[in-house]
Short mmCIF file of C-alpha atoms in Angstrom, two decimals:
data_model
loop_
_atom_site.label_atom_id
_atom_site.label_comp_id
_atom_site.label_asym_id
_atom_site.label_seq_id
_atom_site.Cartn_x
_atom_site.Cartn_y
_atom_site.Cartn_z
CA MET H 1 10.77 7.87 -9.70
CA GLN H 2 12.29 10.59 -7.41
CA THR H 3 9.42 13.05 -7.96
CA GLN H 4 6.86 10.44 -6.97
CA ARG H 5 9.00 9.16 -3.92
CA HIS H 6 9.20 5.67 -5.28
CA GLN H 7 12.28 3.45 -4.61
CA LEU H 8 13.39 0.36 -6.67
CA TYR H 9 15.21 -2.45 -5.14
CA LEU H 10 17.06 -4.79 -7.42
CA MET H 11 18.58 -8.12 -6.86
CA LYS H 12 21.33 -9.35 -9.11
CA ASP H 13 23.05 -12.58 -9.55
CA GLY H 14 26.57 -11.40 -10.34
CA GLU H 15 27.96 -14.58 -11.40
CA SER H 16 25.52 -15.43 -14.11
CA ASN H 17 25.85 -14.44 -17.71
CA GLY H 18 29.67 -14.99 -17.96
CA GLY H 19 30.33 -12.84 -14.88
CA ARG H 20 28.28 -9.82 -16.16
CA GLY H 21 25.33 -10.69 -13.99
CA VAL H 22 21.56 -10.96 -14.35
CA VAL H 23 18.71 -9.29 -12.56
CA VAL H 24 16.90 -11.90 -10.47
CA GLY H 25 14.16 -9.69 -9.32
CA PHE H 26 12.96 -6.18 -8.30
CA LEU H 27 10.72 -4.57 -5.68
CA LYS H 28 9.25 -1.13 -6.24
CA VAL H 29 7.82 0.74 -3.19
CA GLY H 30 6.45 4.25 -2.66
CA TYR H 31 4.20 6.38 -0.62
CA LYS H 32 0.73 6.94 -1.76
CA LYS H 33 -2.14 8.92 -0.29
CA LEU H 34 -4.99 6.58 0.33
CA PHE H 35 -8.48 6.77 1.76
CA LEU H 36 -8.73 3.36 3.57
CA LEU H 37 -11.78 1.79 5.34
CA ASP H 38 -11.31 0.38 8.83
CA ARG H 39 -13.05 -2.61 10.29
CA GLN H 40 -16.16 -0.48 10.98
CA GLY H 41 -16.29 1.13 7.51
CA ALA H 42 -15.13 4.47 8.68
CA HIS H 43 -12.74 6.29 6.30
CA ILE H 44 -9.13 7.06 7.28
CA GLU H 45 -6.80 9.18 5.06
CA ALA H 46 -3.34 7.79 5.17
CA GLU H 47 -0.08 7.83 3.34
CA PRO H 48 1.53 4.54 3.86
CA LEU H 49 4.54 2.90 2.11
CA CYS H 50 3.02 0.76 -0.58
CA VAL H 51 4.37 -2.31 -2.48
CA LEU H 52 3.67 -1.04 -5.99
CA ASP H 53 5.46 -3.89 -7.93
CA PHE H 54 7.28 -7.18 -6.83
CA PHE H 55 8.81 -9.56 -9.29
CA ILE H 56 11.15 -12.50 -9.04
CA SER H 57 12.18 -14.38 -12.28
CA GLU H 58 10.21 -17.45 -12.50
CA ASN H 59 13.22 -19.79 -13.05
CA VAL H 60 14.48 -18.69 -9.55
CA GLN H 61 11.19 -18.59 -7.63
CA ARG H 62 11.03 -20.58 -4.42
CA HIS H 63 14.71 -20.20 -3.72
CA GLY H 64 14.45 -17.52 -0.93
CA TYR H 65 15.30 -14.53 -3.33
CA GLY H 66 12.00 -12.88 -2.76
CA LEU H 67 12.09 -13.09 0.87
CA GLU H 68 15.68 -11.89 0.88
CA LEU H 69 14.68 -8.91 -1.16
CA PHE H 70 11.50 -8.16 0.74
CA ASP H 71 13.23 -8.40 4.07
CA PHE H 72 16.09 -6.16 2.93
CA MET H 73 13.51 -3.53 2.06
CA LEU H 74 11.75 -3.82 5.50
CA GLN H 75 15.12 -3.58 7.23
CA HIS H 76 16.10 -0.55 5.02
CA LYS H 77 12.74 1.21 5.72
CA SER H 78 12.57 0.06 9.47
CA LEU H 79 8.99 -1.13 8.91
CA GLU H 80 6.76 -3.97 9.61
CA PRO H 81 4.73 -5.55 6.68
CA THR H 82 1.46 -5.11 8.66
CA LEU H 83 1.86 -1.36 8.27
CA MET H 84 2.04 -1.34 4.47
CA ALA H 85 -0.48 -1.31 1.69
CA TYR H 86 -0.22 -3.61 -1.38
CA ASP H 87 -1.19 -2.41 -4.80
CA ARG H 88 -3.07 -5.20 -6.73
CA PRO H 89 -1.29 -8.05 -5.02
CA SER H 90 -1.24 -11.22 -7.06
CA PRO H 91 -2.37 -14.55 -5.51
CA LYS H 92 1.38 -15.33 -5.30
CA LEU H 93 2.21 -12.12 -3.46
CA LEU H 94 -0.74 -12.89 -1.09
CA SER H 95 0.53 -16.38 -0.59
CA PHE H 96 4.08 -15.06 0.03
CA LEU H 97 2.75 -12.64 2.71
CA ALA H 98 0.75 -15.27 4.34
CA LYS H 99 3.69 -17.77 4.47
CA HIS H 100 6.47 -15.52 5.51
CA HIS H 101 4.77 -12.76 7.48
CA CYS H 102 1.50 -14.37 8.62
CA LEU H 103 -0.59 -11.72 6.81
CA THR H 104 -3.77 -13.50 6.04
CA GLN H 105 -6.57 -11.05 6.97
CA SER H 106 -7.31 -7.95 5.00
CA VAL H 107 -9.99 -5.17 5.24
CA PRO H 108 -11.73 -4.85 1.90
CA GLN H 109 -11.20 -1.62 0.22
CA VAL H 110 -12.91 0.18 -2.69
CA HIS H 111 -9.62 0.66 -4.65
CA ASN H 112 -6.96 -1.86 -5.75
CA PHE H 113 -4.94 -1.67 -2.64
CA VAL H 114 -5.01 -4.34 -0.04
CA VAL H 115 -4.28 -3.43 3.69
CA CYS H 116 -3.60 -6.38 5.98
CA VAL H 117 -4.84 -6.25 9.54
CA GLU H 118 -3.43 -8.97 11.89
CA GLN H 119 -4.29 -9.70 15.49
CA HIS H 120 -0.54 -10.16 16.36
CA ALA H 121 0.56 -6.83 14.84
CA VAL H 122 2.60 -4.75 17.14
CA MET H 123 0.52 -1.70 16.33
CA SER H 124 -2.61 -2.22 14.15
CA LEU H 125 -3.19 0.20 11.36
CA PHE H 126 -6.62 1.04 12.58
CA LEU H 127 -6.56 0.73 16.37
CA VAL H 128 -4.71 4.04 16.85
CA PRO H 129 -6.11 6.31 14.17
CA SER H 130 -4.84 9.50 15.82
CA VAL H 131 -1.21 8.34 15.90
CA ASN H 132 1.06 8.41 12.84
CA VAL H 133 2.15 4.86 12.49
CA PHE H 134 3.81 5.27 9.12
CA SER H 135 7.60 6.08 8.64
CA SER H 136 7.17 9.02 6.44
CA PRO H 137 6.97 12.25 8.27
CA ALA H 138 4.30 13.46 5.83
CA ALA H 139 2.03 10.50 6.54
CA GLN H 140 -0.96 11.44 8.52
CA LEU H 141 -3.87 9.37 9.78
CA ARG H 142 -7.12 11.36 10.19
CA LYS H 143 -10.75 10.36 10.31
CA VAL H 144 -12.74 11.54 7.28
CA PRO H 145 -16.35 12.51 8.10
CA LEU H 146 -18.87 10.10 6.73
CA ARG H 147 -20.45 11.10 3.55
CA LYS H 148 -23.62 13.06 3.77
CA PRO H 149 -26.57 11.16 2.34
CA ASP H 150 -27.53 12.33 -1.20
CA GLY H 151 -30.29 14.88 -1.25
CA ASP H 152 -31.94 16.93 -4.02
CA ILE H 153 -29.38 18.16 -6.44
CA LYS H 154 -29.57 21.99 -6.68
CA PRO H 155 -29.46 23.72 -9.99
CA TYR H 156 -26.10 25.28 -11.01
CA SER H 157 -27.63 28.60 -12.13
CA VAL H 158 -28.18 31.03 -9.37
CA MET H 159 -31.54 32.19 -10.97
CA GLU H 160 -32.85 28.70 -10.98
CA ARG H 161 -31.74 28.16 -7.27
CA GLU H 162 -33.67 31.38 -6.25
CA GLY H 163 -36.66 30.31 -8.28
CA LYS H 164 -36.38 33.10 -10.78
CA PRO H 165 -37.33 32.27 -14.36
CA ALA H 166 -34.35 32.09 -16.62
#
C-alpha cells in the first residue's frame, strides 16, 4: 500500500468480542492519475485523492459509523468530498454522498471513476483547470489536446511508406 500511496482507515468497536474488538468498517483512499472529462467534454489530466474502497459491516450500517469514518478521513486529509474521485461507487455510496455531502451531480467519465461536480462547491474541479486544487503536491491539472481525427493509417515499413516495393 505504501508504494501505491494508498491509505487504509479502520474503524474498530473495541468493546465487542469479549473486549478484543471487532472491525466495524474500513475506507481505502489513494492518489490515481486520471484523464477526466469536464462539462464541455475536454480532457483534463489530474491526480486526485480517490475513494478506492469503503465498507461498513451490514449489521451496523445506518448507525453513523460510515459518516464518522468518512469525515475523519476528510479532516485528516484537509479535503472536501467535491474534490475527490470515487472508484466504481455502489448505489449505497452514491446515496451516502448525496445525503451527507449533497453530492448529486456527476460528469460522466469513460472509466469506472465518478467525479461529482456541485454548484455549491467552494472550488469546482473543472472551473479552474490551471490551478492545482488537489492536496497532493504531485497532482497537476492540465488540459490535454483534443484527439486528432483518425486519418489513413500509414504502413509500418519504411519501404511501404515511401512507395518502394518490398
